[in-house]
mmCIF file with all atom_site columns, N, CA, C and O in Angstrom:
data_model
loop_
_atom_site.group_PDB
_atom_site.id
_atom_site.type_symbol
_atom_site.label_atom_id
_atom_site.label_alt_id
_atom_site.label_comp_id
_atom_site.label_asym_id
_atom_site.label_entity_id
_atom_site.label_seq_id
_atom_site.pdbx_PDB_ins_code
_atom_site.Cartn_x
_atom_site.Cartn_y
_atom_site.Cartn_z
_atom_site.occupancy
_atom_site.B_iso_or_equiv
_atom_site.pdbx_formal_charge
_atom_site.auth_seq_id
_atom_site.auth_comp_id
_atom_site.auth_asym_id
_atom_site.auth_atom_id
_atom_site.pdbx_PDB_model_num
ATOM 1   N N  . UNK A 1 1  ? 101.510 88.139  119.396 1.00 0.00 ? 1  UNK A N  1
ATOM 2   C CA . UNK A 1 1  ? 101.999 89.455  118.935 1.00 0.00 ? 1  UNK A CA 1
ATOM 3   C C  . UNK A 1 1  ? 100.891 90.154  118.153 1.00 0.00 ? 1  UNK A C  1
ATOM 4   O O  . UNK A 1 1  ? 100.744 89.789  116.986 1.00 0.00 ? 1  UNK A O  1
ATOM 5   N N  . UNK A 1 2  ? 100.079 91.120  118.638 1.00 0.00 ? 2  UNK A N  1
ATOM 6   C CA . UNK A 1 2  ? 98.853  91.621  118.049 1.00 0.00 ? 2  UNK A CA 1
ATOM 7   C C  . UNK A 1 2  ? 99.555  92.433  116.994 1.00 0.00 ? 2  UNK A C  1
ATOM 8   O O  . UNK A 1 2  ? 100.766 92.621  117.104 1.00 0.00 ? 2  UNK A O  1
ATOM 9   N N  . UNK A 1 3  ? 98.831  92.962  115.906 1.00 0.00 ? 3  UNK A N  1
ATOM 10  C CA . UNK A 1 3  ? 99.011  93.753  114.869 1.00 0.00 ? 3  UNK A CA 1
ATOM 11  C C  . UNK A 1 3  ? 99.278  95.167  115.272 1.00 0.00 ? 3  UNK A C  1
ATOM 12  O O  . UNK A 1 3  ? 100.323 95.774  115.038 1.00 0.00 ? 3  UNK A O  1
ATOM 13  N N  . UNK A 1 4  ? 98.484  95.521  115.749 1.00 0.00 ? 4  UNK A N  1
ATOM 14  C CA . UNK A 1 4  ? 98.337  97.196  116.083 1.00 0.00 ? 4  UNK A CA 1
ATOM 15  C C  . UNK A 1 4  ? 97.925  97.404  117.558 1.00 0.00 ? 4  UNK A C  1
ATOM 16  O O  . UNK A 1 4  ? 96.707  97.578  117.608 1.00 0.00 ? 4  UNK A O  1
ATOM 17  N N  . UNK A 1 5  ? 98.418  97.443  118.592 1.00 0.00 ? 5  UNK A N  1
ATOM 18  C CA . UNK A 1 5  ? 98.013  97.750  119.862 1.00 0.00 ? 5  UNK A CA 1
ATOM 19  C C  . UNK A 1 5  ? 97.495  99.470  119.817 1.00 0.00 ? 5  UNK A C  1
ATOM 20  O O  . UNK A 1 5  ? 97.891  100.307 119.007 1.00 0.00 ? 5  UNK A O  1
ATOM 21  N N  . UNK A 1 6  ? 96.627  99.659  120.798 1.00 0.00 ? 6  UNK A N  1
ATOM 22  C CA . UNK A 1 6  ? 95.725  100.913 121.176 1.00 0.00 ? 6  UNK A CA 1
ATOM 23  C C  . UNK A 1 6  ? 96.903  101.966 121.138 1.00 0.00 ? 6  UNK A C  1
ATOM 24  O O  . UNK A 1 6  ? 97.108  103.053 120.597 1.00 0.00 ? 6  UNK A O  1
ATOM 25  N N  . UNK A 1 7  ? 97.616  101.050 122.036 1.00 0.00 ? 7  UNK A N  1
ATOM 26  C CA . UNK A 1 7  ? 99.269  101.744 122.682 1.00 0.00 ? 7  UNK A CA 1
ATOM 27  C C  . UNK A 1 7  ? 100.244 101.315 122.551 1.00 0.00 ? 7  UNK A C  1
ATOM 28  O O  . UNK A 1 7  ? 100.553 100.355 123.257 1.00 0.00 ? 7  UNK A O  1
ATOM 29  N N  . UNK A 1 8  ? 100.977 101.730 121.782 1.00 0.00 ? 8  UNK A N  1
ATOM 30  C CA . UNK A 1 8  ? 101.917 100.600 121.530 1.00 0.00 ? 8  UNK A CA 1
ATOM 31  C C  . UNK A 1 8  ? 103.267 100.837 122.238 1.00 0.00 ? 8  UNK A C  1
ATOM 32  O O  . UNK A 1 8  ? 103.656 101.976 121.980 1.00 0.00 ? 8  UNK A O  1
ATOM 33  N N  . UNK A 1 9  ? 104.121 100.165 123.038 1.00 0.00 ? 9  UNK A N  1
ATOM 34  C CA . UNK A 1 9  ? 105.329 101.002 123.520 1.00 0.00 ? 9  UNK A CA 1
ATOM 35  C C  . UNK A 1 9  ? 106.101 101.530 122.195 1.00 0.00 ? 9  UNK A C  1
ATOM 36  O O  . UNK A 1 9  ? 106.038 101.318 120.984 1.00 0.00 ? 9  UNK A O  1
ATOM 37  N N  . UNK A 1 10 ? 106.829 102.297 123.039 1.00 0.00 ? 10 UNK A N  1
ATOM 38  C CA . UNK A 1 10 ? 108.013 103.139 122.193 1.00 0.00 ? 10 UNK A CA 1
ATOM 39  C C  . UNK A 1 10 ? 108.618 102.579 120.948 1.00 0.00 ? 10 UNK A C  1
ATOM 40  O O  . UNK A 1 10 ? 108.693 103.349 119.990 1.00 0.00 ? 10 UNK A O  1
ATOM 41  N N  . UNK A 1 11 ? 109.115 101.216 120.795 1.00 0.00 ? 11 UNK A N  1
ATOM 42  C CA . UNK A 1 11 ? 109.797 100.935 119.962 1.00 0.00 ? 11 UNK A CA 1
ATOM 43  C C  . UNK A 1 11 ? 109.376 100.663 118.661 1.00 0.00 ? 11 UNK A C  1
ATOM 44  O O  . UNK A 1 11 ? 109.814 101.016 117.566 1.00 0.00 ? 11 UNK A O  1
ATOM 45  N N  . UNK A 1 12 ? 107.773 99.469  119.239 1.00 0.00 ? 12 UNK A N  1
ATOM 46  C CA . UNK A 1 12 ? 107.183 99.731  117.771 1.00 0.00 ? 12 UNK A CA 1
ATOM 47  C C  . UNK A 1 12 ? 106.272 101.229 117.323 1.00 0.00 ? 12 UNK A C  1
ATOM 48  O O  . UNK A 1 12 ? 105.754 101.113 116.212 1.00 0.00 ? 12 UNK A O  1
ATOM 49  N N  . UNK A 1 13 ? 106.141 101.905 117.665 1.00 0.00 ? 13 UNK A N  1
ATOM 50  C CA . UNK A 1 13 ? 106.121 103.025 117.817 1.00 0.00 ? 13 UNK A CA 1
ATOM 51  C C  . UNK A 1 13 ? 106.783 104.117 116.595 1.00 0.00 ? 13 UNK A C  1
ATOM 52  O O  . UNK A 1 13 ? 106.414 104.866 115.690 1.00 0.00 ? 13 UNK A O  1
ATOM 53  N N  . UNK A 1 14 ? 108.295 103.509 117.431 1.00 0.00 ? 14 UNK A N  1
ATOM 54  C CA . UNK A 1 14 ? 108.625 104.138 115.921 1.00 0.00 ? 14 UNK A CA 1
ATOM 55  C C  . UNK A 1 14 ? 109.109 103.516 114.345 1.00 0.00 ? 14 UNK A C  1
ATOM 56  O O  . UNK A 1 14 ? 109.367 104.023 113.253 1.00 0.00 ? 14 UNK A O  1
ATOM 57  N N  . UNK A 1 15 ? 109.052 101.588 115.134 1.00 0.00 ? 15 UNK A N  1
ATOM 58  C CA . UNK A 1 15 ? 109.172 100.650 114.012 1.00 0.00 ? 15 UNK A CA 1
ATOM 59  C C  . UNK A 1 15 ? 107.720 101.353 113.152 1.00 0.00 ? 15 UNK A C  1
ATOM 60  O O  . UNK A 1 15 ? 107.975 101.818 112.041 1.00 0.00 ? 15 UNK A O  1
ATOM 61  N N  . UNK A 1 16 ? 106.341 101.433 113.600 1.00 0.00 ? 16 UNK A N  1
ATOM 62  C CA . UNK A 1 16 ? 105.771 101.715 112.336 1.00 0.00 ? 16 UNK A CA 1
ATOM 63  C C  . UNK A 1 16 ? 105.848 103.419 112.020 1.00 0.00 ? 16 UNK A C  1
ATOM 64  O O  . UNK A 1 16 ? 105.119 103.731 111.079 1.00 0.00 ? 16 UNK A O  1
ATOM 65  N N  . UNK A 1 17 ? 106.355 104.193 112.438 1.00 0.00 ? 17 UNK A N  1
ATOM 66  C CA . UNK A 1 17 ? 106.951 105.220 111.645 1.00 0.00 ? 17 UNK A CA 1
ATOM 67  C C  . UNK A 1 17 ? 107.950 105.694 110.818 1.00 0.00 ? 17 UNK A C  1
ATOM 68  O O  . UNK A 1 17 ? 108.098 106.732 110.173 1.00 0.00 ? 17 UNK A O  1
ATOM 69  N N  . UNK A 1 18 ? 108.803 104.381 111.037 1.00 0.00 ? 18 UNK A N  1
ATOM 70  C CA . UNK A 1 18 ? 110.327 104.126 110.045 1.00 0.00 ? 18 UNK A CA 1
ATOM 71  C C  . UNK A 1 18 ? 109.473 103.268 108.590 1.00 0.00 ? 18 UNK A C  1
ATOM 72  O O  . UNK A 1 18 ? 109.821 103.538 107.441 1.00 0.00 ? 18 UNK A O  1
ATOM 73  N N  . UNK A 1 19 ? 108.329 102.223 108.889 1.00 0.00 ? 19 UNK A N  1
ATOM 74  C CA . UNK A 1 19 ? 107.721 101.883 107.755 1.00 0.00 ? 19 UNK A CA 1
ATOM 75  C C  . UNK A 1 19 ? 106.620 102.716 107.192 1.00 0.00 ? 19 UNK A C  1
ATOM 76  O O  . UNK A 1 19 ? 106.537 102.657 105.965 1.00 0.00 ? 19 UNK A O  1
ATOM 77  N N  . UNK A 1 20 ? 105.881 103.367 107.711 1.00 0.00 ? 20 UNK A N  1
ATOM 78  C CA . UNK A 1 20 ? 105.175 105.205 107.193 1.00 0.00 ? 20 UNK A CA 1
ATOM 79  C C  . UNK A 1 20 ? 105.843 105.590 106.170 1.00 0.00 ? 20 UNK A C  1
ATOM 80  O O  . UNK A 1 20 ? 105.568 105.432 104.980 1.00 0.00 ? 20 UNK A O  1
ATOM 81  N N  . UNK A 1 21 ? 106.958 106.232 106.770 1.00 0.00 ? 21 UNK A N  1
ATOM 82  C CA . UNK A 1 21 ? 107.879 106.917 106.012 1.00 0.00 ? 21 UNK A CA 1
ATOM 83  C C  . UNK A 1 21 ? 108.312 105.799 104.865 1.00 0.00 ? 21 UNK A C  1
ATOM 84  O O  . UNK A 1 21 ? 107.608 105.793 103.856 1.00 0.00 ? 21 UNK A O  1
ATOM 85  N N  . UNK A 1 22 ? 109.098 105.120 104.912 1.00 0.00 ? 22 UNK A N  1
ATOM 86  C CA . UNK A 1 22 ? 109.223 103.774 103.792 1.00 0.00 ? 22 UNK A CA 1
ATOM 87  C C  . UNK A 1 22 ? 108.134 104.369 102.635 1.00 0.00 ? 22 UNK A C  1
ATOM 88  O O  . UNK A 1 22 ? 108.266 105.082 101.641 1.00 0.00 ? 22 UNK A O  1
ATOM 89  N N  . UNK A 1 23 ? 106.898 103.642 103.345 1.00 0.00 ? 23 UNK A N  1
ATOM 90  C CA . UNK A 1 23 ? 105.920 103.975 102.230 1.00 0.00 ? 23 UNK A CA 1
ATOM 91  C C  . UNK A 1 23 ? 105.371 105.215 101.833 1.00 0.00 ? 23 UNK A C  1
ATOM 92  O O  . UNK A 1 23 ? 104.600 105.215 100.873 1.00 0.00 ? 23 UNK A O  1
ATOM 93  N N  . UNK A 1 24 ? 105.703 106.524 102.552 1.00 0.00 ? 24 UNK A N  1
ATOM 94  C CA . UNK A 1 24 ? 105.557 107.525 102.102 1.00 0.00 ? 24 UNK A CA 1
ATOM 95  C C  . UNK A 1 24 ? 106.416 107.757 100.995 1.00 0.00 ? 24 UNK A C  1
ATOM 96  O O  . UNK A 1 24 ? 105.939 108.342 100.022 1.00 0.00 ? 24 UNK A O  1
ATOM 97  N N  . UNK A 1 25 ? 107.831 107.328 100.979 1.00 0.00 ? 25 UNK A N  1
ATOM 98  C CA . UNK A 1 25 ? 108.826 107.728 99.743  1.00 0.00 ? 25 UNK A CA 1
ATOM 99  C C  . UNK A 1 25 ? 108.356 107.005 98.154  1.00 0.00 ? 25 UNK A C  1
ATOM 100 O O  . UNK A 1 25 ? 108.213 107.481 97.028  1.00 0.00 ? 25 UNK A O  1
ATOM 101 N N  . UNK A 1 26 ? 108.181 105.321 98.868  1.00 0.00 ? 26 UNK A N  1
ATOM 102 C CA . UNK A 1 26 ? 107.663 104.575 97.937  1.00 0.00 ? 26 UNK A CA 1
ATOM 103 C C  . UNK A 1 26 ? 106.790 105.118 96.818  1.00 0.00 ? 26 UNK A C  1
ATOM 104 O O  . UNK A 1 26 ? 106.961 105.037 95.602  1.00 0.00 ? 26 UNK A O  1
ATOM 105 N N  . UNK A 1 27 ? 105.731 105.738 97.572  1.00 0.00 ? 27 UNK A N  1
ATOM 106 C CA . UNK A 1 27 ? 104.631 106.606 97.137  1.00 0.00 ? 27 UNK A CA 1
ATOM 107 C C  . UNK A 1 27 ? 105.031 107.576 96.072  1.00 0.00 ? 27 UNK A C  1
ATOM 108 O O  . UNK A 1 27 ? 105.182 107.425 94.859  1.00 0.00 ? 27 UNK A O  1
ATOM 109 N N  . UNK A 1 28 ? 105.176 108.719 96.938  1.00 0.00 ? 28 UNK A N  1
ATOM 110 C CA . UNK A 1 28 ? 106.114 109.485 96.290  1.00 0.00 ? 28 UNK A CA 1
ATOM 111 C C  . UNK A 1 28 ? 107.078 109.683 95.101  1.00 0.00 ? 28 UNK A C  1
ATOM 112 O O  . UNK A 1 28 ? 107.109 110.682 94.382  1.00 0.00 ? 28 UNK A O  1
ATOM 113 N N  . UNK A 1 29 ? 108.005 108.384 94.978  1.00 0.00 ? 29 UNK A N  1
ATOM 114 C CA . UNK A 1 29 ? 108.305 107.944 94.085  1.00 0.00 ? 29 UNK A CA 1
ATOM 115 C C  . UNK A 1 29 ? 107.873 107.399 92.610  1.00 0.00 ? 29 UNK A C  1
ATOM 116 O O  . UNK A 1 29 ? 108.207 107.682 91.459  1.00 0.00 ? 29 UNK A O  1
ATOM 117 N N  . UNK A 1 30 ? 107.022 106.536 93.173  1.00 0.00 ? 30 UNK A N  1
ATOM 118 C CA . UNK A 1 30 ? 105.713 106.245 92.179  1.00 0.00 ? 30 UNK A CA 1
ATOM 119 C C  . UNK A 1 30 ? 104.978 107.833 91.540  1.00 0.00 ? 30 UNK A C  1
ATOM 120 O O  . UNK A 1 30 ? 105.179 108.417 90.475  1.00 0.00 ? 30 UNK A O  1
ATOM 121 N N  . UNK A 1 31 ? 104.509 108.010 92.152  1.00 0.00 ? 31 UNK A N  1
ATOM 122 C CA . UNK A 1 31 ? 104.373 109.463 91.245  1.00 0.00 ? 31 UNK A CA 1
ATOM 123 C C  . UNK A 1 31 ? 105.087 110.295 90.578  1.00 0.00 ? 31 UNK A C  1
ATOM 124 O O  . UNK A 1 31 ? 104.708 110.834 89.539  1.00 0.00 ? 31 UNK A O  1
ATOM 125 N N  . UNK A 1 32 ? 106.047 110.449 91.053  1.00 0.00 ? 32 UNK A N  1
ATOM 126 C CA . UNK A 1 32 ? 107.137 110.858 89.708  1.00 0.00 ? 32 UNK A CA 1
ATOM 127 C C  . UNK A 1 32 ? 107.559 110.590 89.157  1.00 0.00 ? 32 UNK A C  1
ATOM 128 O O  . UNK A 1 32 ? 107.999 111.345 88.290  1.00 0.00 ? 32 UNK A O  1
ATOM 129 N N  . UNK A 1 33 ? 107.818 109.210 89.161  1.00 0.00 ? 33 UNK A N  1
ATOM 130 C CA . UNK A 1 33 ? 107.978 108.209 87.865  1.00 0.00 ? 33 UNK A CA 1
ATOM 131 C C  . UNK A 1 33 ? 106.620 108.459 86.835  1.00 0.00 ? 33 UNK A C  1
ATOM 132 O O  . UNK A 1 33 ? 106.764 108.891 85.691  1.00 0.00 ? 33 UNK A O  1
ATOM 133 N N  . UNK A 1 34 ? 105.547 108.186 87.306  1.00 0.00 ? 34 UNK A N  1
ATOM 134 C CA . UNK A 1 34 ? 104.403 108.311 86.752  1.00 0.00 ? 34 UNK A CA 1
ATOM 135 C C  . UNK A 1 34 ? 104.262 109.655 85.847  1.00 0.00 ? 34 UNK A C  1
ATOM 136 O O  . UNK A 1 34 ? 103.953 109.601 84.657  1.00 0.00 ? 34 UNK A O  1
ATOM 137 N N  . UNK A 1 35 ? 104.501 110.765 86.482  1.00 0.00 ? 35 UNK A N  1
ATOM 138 C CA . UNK A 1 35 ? 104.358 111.986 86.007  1.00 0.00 ? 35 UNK A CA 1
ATOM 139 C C  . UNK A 1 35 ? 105.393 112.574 85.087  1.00 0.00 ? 35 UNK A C  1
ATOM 140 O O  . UNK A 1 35 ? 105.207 113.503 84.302  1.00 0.00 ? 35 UNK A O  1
ATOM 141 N N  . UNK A 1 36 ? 106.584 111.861 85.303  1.00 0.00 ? 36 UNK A N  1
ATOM 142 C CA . UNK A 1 36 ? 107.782 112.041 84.328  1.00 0.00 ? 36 UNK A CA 1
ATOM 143 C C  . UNK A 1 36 ? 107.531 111.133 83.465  1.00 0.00 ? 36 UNK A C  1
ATOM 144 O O  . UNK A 1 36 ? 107.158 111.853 82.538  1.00 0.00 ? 36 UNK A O  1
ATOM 145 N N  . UNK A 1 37 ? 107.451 109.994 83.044  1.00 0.00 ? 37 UNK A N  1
ATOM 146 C CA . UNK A 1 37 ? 107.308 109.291 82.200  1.00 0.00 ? 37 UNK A CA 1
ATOM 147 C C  . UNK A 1 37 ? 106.800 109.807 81.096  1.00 0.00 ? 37 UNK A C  1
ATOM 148 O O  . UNK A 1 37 ? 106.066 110.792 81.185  1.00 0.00 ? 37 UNK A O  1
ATOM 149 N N  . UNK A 1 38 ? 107.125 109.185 79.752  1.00 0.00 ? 38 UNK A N  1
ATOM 150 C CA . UNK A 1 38 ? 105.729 109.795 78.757  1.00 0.00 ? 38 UNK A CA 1
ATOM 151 C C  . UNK A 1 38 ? 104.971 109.026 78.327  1.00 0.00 ? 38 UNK A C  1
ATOM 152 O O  . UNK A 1 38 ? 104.018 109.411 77.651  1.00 0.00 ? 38 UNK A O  1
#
């Protein structure tokens, strides 16, 4: 099971765009915690 194919079919596809997003909020989150905090 390779890590990252060139091409990946459809499904993981959008398995790593459901975890993107994950870590985009994660992110996100973290910074406004950060920035709200005092």
């Amino acid at each position: 099971m390779p890590v990252l194919e060139p091409n990946p079919p459809n499904g993981q596809k959008k398995l790593l765009l459901v975890l993107g997003a994950m870590l985009g909020v994660t992110v996100v989150i973290g910074v406004l915690a950060s920035v709200i905090a005092p």
